[in-house]
Amino acid sequence: MKYQISLFLLLTTVLFSCQNENEKRLAENAKEAKKKEAIFNNINKGWTFLDEPINEISESQLNSWTEWREFIKEIGEKPRKTIGAFQKKSAAISKKAMALSNNIPAQFNQPQIKSRISILITKIRMLDLFIHLNNIPDDKVVFLIQEINKELISLERQMDKIVEKAKIPKEEGEEDFLRMLDTTRAIPNSAPPIDPNIPKVE
């Protein structure tokens, strides 16, 4: 009889502990779902890219740059419904951003533009990295979106400066003067080096 009672108590204890484990698991799942929903809502709210040119000059000049148009189109389409959709969109934006450093129009193929494109690519790749982590740091993702927008504005303003500068008429002889200032075109010094041991006449 004692054996049956102890067996009954053991079974009851096991059943209660299993029930407690299930309740804990359900509570943890609900907590995790709530956390993921909060992350999704924060990213969804902060996912706003500047997909319009800041003025008509850059818009008219950039129509011929296919990679730029595709990149702007990609950031203009906002994903919906799930974190997975944001992850896919982030990967697509990163791919389009990487293509920006190819085929830069001759007018904009300058160090100032290249450096800004490279900074933009770096920040977009960081965004792609953060959004694919298991524990997504949603605040960093939203912050990076704001940083990317700042880089886009900086890049477009630099393009505008280049376009405006190209409109200024050059004075007569200015081209020749600028070529003379270019040190890469300078004639190399072919004179033999001066021997320091030769006595100098004063």
mmCIF file of C-alpha atoms in Angstrom:
data_model
loop_
_atom_site.group_PDB
_atom_site.id
_atom_site.type_symbol
_atom_site.label_atom_id
_atom_site.label_comp_id
_atom_site.label_asym_id
_atom_site.label_seq_id
_atom_site.Cartn_x
_atom_site.Cartn_y
_atom_site.Cartn_z
ATOM 1 C CA MET A 1 0.000 0.000 0.000
ATOM 2 C CA LYS A 2 2.824 2.352 0.888
ATOM 3 C CA TYR A 3 4.385 1.522 -2.437
ATOM 4 C CA GLN A 4 1.186 2.507 -4.314
ATOM 5 C CA ILE A 5 0.830 5.777 -2.403
ATOM 6 C CA SER A 6 4.427 6.780 -3.074
ATOM 7 C CA LEU A 7 4.005 5.877 -6.765
ATOM 8 C CA PHE A 8 0.815 7.968 -6.901
ATOM 9 C CA LEU A 9 2.574 10.927 -5.277
ATOM 10 C CA LEU A 10 5.494 10.590 -7.677
ATOM 11 C CA LEU A 11 3.191 10.555 -10.721
ATOM 12 C CA THR A 12 1.259 13.547 -9.396
ATOM 13 C CA THR A 13 4.495 15.484 -8.876
ATOM 14 C CA VAL A 14 5.708 14.649 -12.398
ATOM 15 C CA LEU A 15 2.366 15.742 -13.907
ATOM 16 C CA PHE A 16 2.394 19.042 -12.010
ATOM 17 C CA SER A 17 6.013 19.753 -12.949
ATOM 18 C CA CYS A 18 5.217 19.047 -16.640
ATOM 19 C CA GLN A 19 2.213 21.348 -16.420
ATOM 20 C CA ASN A 20 4.359 24.057 -14.813
ATOM 21 C CA GLU A 21 6.993 23.630 -17.563
ATOM 22 C CA ASN A 22 4.306 24.000 -20.243
ATOM 23 C CA GLU A 23 2.941 27.130 -18.560
ATOM 24 C CA LYS A 24 6.454 28.597 -18.341
ATOM 25 C CA ARG A 25 7.114 27.762 -21.989
ATOM 26 C CA LEU A 26 3.829 29.340 -23.075
ATOM 27 C CA ALA A 27 4.578 32.459 -21.005
ATOM 28 C CA GLU A 28 8.079 32.717 -22.540
ATOM 29 C CA ASN A 29 6.654 32.261 -26.061
ATOM 30 C CA ALA A 30 4.074 34.992 -25.442
ATOM 31 C CA LYS A 31 6.796 37.287 -24.074
ATOM 32 C CA GLU A 32 9.025 36.572 -27.116
ATOM 33 C CA ALA A 33 6.129 37.219 -29.522
ATOM 34 C CA LYS A 34 5.399 40.529 -27.798
ATOM 35 C CA LYS A 35 9.083 41.526 -28.023
ATOM 36 C CA LYS A 36 9.211 40.652 -31.758
ATOM 37 C CA GLU A 37 6.034 42.637 -32.362
ATOM 38 C CA ALA A 38 7.533 45.681 -30.597
ATOM 39 C CA ILE A 39 10.725 45.358 -32.708
ATOM 40 C CA PHE A 40 8.657 45.061 -35.900
ATOM 41 C CA ASN A 41 6.537 48.112 -34.992
ATOM 42 C CA ASN A 42 9.613 50.216 -34.211
ATOM 43 C CA ILE A 43 11.356 49.263 -37.480
ATOM 44 C CA ASN A 44 8.135 49.694 -39.473
ATOM 45 C CA LYS A 45 7.673 53.193 -38.035
ATOM 46 C CA GLY A 46 11.311 54.214 -38.646
ATOM 47 C CA TRP A 47 11.663 52.695 -42.148
ATOM 48 C CA THR A 48 11.417 55.910 -44.166
ATOM 49 C CA PHE A 49 14.068 56.613 -46.768
ATOM 50 C CA LEU A 50 14.428 59.825 -48.754
ATOM 51 C CA ASP A 51 13.601 58.485 -52.211
ATOM 52 C CA GLU A 52 13.010 61.846 -53.913
ATOM 53 C CA PRO A 53 15.820 64.043 -55.261
ATOM 54 C CA ILE A 54 16.314 67.156 -53.134
ATOM 55 C CA ASN A 55 16.130 69.401 -56.227
ATOM 56 C CA GLU A 56 15.551 69.355 -59.980
ATOM 57 C CA ILE A 57 19.232 69.654 -60.920
ATOM 58 C CA SER A 58 20.233 66.306 -59.465
ATOM 59 C CA GLU A 59 17.038 64.718 -60.789
ATOM 60 C CA SER A 60 17.692 65.802 -64.383
ATOM 61 C CA GLN A 61 21.380 64.864 -64.254
ATOM 62 C CA LEU A 62 20.784 61.450 -62.679
ATOM 63 C CA ASN A 63 18.210 60.178 -65.185
ATOM 64 C CA SER A 64 21.005 58.645 -67.263
ATOM 65 C CA TRP A 65 22.533 56.799 -64.267
ATOM 66 C CA THR A 66 20.673 53.461 -64.284
ATOM 67 C CA GLU A 67 22.199 52.132 -61.041
ATOM 68 C CA TRP A 68 21.140 55.286 -59.168
ATOM 69 C CA ARG A 69 17.567 55.107 -60.499
ATOM 70 C CA GLU A 70 17.281 51.428 -59.507
ATOM 71 C CA PHE A 71 18.711 52.164 -56.051
ATOM 72 C CA ILE A 72 16.259 55.042 -55.461
ATOM 73 C CA LYS A 73 13.376 52.860 -56.664
ATOM 74 C CA GLU A 74 14.430 50.057 -54.286
ATOM 75 C CA ILE A 75 14.591 52.286 -51.195
ATOM 76 C CA GLY A 76 11.245 53.843 -52.137
ATOM 77 C CA GLU A 77 9.378 50.537 -51.815
ATOM 78 C CA LYS A 78 8.546 49.881 -48.162
ATOM 79 C CA PRO A 79 8.146 46.247 -47.060
ATOM 80 C CA ARG A 80 5.067 45.146 -45.128
ATOM 81 C CA LYS A 81 3.802 42.588 -42.607
ATOM 82 C CA THR A 82 6.901 40.748 -41.300
ATOM 83 C CA ILE A 83 10.478 41.196 -40.161
ATOM 84 C CA GLY A 84 11.413 38.722 -42.904
ATOM 85 C CA ALA A 85 10.104 41.195 -45.504
ATOM 86 C CA PHE A 86 12.320 43.934 -44.017
ATOM 87 C CA GLN A 87 15.302 41.557 -44.080
ATOM 88 C CA LYS A 88 14.736 40.745 -47.765
ATOM 89 C CA LYS A 89 14.320 44.434 -48.616
ATOM 90 C CA SER A 90 17.496 45.307 -46.715
ATOM 91 C CA ALA A 91 19.458 42.682 -48.682
ATOM 92 C CA ALA A 92 18.030 44.033 -51.967
ATOM 93 C CA ILE A 93 18.927 47.637 -51.023
ATOM 94 C CA SER A 94 22.448 46.531 -50.092
ATOM 95 C CA LYS A 95 22.864 44.827 -53.477
ATOM 96 C CA LYS A 96 21.654 47.932 -55.369
ATOM 97 C CA ALA A 97 23.900 50.185 -53.252
ATOM 98 C CA MET A 98 26.967 48.071 -54.097
ATOM 99 C CA ALA A 99 26.226 48.645 -57.805
ATOM 100 C CA LEU A 100 26.401 52.446 -57.320
ATOM 101 C CA SER A 101 30.195 52.443 -57.423
ATOM 102 C CA ASN A 102 30.072 50.986 -60.963
ATOM 103 C CA ASN A 103 29.283 53.165 -64.004
ATOM 104 C CA ILE A 104 29.348 56.534 -62.210
ATOM 105 C CA PRO A 105 28.608 59.213 -64.851
ATOM 106 C CA ALA A 106 31.788 61.002 -65.995
ATOM 107 C CA GLN A 107 30.578 64.319 -64.579
ATOM 108 C CA PHE A 108 30.239 62.789 -61.084
ATOM 109 C CA ASN A 109 33.212 60.430 -61.247
ATOM 110 C CA GLN A 110 35.161 62.479 -58.718
ATOM 111 C CA PRO A 111 36.754 61.694 -55.330
ATOM 112 C CA GLN A 112 34.100 63.686 -53.389
ATOM 113 C CA ILE A 113 31.284 61.624 -54.931
ATOM 114 C CA LYS A 114 33.131 58.305 -54.668
ATOM 115 C CA SER A 115 33.874 58.829 -50.971
ATOM 116 C CA ARG A 116 30.236 59.682 -50.219
ATOM 117 C CA ILE A 117 29.034 56.630 -52.147
ATOM 118 C CA SER A 118 31.454 54.462 -50.203
ATOM 119 C CA ILE A 119 30.164 55.845 -46.852
ATOM 120 C CA LEU A 120 26.573 55.273 -48.022
ATOM 121 C CA ILE A 121 27.384 51.664 -48.979
ATOM 122 C CA THR A 122 29.047 51.054 -45.592
ATOM 123 C CA LYS A 123 26.011 52.296 -43.657
ATOM 124 C CA ILE A 124 23.586 50.301 -45.801
ATOM 125 C CA ARG A 125 25.637 47.141 -45.273
ATOM 126 C CA MET A 126 25.635 47.801 -41.512
ATOM 127 C CA LEU A 127 21.833 48.104 -41.665
ATOM 128 C CA ASP A 128 21.673 44.783 -43.528
ATOM 129 C CA LEU A 129 23.918 43.173 -40.916
ATOM 130 C CA PHE A 130 21.941 44.426 -37.905
ATOM 131 C CA ILE A 131 18.542 43.490 -39.314
ATOM 132 C CA HIS A 132 19.712 39.896 -39.915
ATOM 133 C CA LEU A 133 20.878 39.313 -36.311
ATOM 134 C CA ASN A 134 18.901 36.898 -34.112
ATOM 135 C CA ASN A 135 18.255 39.633 -31.559
ATOM 136 C CA ILE A 136 17.606 42.617 -33.814
ATOM 137 C CA PRO A 137 18.733 45.911 -32.242
ATOM 138 C CA ASP A 138 15.755 47.876 -33.602
ATOM 139 C CA ASP A 139 17.013 51.207 -32.224
ATOM 140 C CA LYS A 140 20.292 50.797 -34.157
ATOM 141 C CA VAL A 141 18.363 49.868 -37.310
ATOM 142 C CA VAL A 142 16.213 53.020 -37.056
ATOM 143 C CA PHE A 143 19.301 55.132 -36.272
ATOM 144 C CA LEU A 144 21.110 53.742 -39.338
ATOM 145 C CA ILE A 145 18.121 54.582 -41.563
ATOM 146 C CA GLN A 146 18.399 58.205 -40.386
ATOM 147 C CA GLU A 147 22.168 58.130 -41.037
ATOM 148 C CA ILE A 148 21.596 56.730 -44.536
ATOM 149 C CA ASN A 149 19.154 59.575 -45.224
ATOM 150 C CA LYS A 150 21.816 62.106 -44.135
ATOM 151 C CA GLU A 151 24.346 60.482 -46.469
ATOM 152 C CA LEU A 152 21.848 60.585 -49.350
ATOM 153 C CA ILE A 153 21.316 64.317 -48.789
ATOM 154 C CA SER A 154 25.074 64.909 -48.577
ATOM 155 C CA LEU A 155 25.657 62.963 -51.806
ATOM 156 C CA GLU A 156 22.923 64.811 -53.702
ATOM 157 C CA ARG A 157 24.158 68.193 -52.468
ATOM 158 C CA GLN A 158 27.669 67.350 -53.649
ATOM 159 C CA MET A 159 26.261 66.391 -57.053
ATOM 160 C CA ASP A 160 24.396 69.718 -57.174
ATOM 161 C CA LYS A 161 27.631 71.606 -56.397
ATOM 162 C CA ILE A 162 29.369 69.831 -59.274
ATOM 163 C CA VAL A 163 26.508 70.650 -61.672
ATOM 164 C CA GLU A 164 26.422 74.305 -60.556
ATOM 165 C CA LYS A 165 30.201 74.619 -60.815
ATOM 166 C CA ALA A 166 30.114 73.219 -64.371
ATOM 167 C CA LYS A 167 27.661 75.992 -65.357
ATOM 168 C CA ILE A 168 30.081 78.779 -64.378
ATOM 169 C CA PRO A 169 31.839 79.979 -67.552
ATOM 170 C CA LYS A 170 35.621 79.672 -67.463
ATOM 171 C CA GLU A 171 37.799 82.697 -68.136
ATOM 172 C CA GLU A 172 40.240 82.793 -71.025
ATOM 173 C CA GLY A 173 43.383 80.821 -70.131
ATOM 174 C CA GLU A 174 41.870 79.269 -67.007
ATOM 175 C CA GLU A 175 42.025 75.743 -68.491
ATOM 176 C CA ASP A 176 45.766 76.145 -69.210
ATOM 177 C CA PHE A 177 46.380 77.533 -65.738
ATOM 178 C CA LEU A 178 44.575 74.579 -64.104
ATOM 179 C CA ARG A 179 46.589 72.134 -66.220
ATOM 180 C CA MET A 180 49.818 73.801 -65.059
ATOM 181 C CA LEU A 181 48.744 73.353 -61.426
ATOM 182 C CA ASP A 182 48.229 69.625 -61.983
ATOM 183 C CA THR A 183 51.342 68.028 -60.421
ATOM 184 C CA THR A 184 50.738 64.704 -62.176
ATOM 185 C CA ARG A 185 51.450 66.398 -65.511
ATOM 186 C CA ALA A 186 54.662 68.112 -64.309
ATOM 187 C CA ILE A 187 57.906 67.442 -66.143
ATOM 188 C CA PRO A 188 60.127 65.251 -63.984
ATOM 189 C CA ASN A 189 63.397 66.789 -62.832
ATOM 190 C CA SER A 190 66.072 65.072 -64.938
ATOM 191 C CA ALA A 191 69.076 66.988 -63.549
ATOM 192 C CA PRO A 192 71.579 64.779 -61.701
ATOM 193 C CA PRO A 193 71.528 65.083 -57.914
ATOM 194 C CA ILE A 194 74.045 67.505 -56.380
ATOM 195 C CA ASP A 195 76.945 65.785 -54.649
ATOM 196 C CA PRO A 196 77.274 67.237 -51.128
ATOM 197 C CA ASN A 197 81.046 66.545 -51.122
ATOM 198 C CA ILE A 198 81.777 68.958 -53.987
ATOM 199 C CA PRO A 199 83.139 72.243 -52.637
ATOM 200 C CA LYS A 200 80.866 75.214 -53.189
ATOM 201 C CA VAL A 201 82.027 78.499 -54.659
ATOM 202 C CA GLU A 202 80.679 81.485 -52.802
#
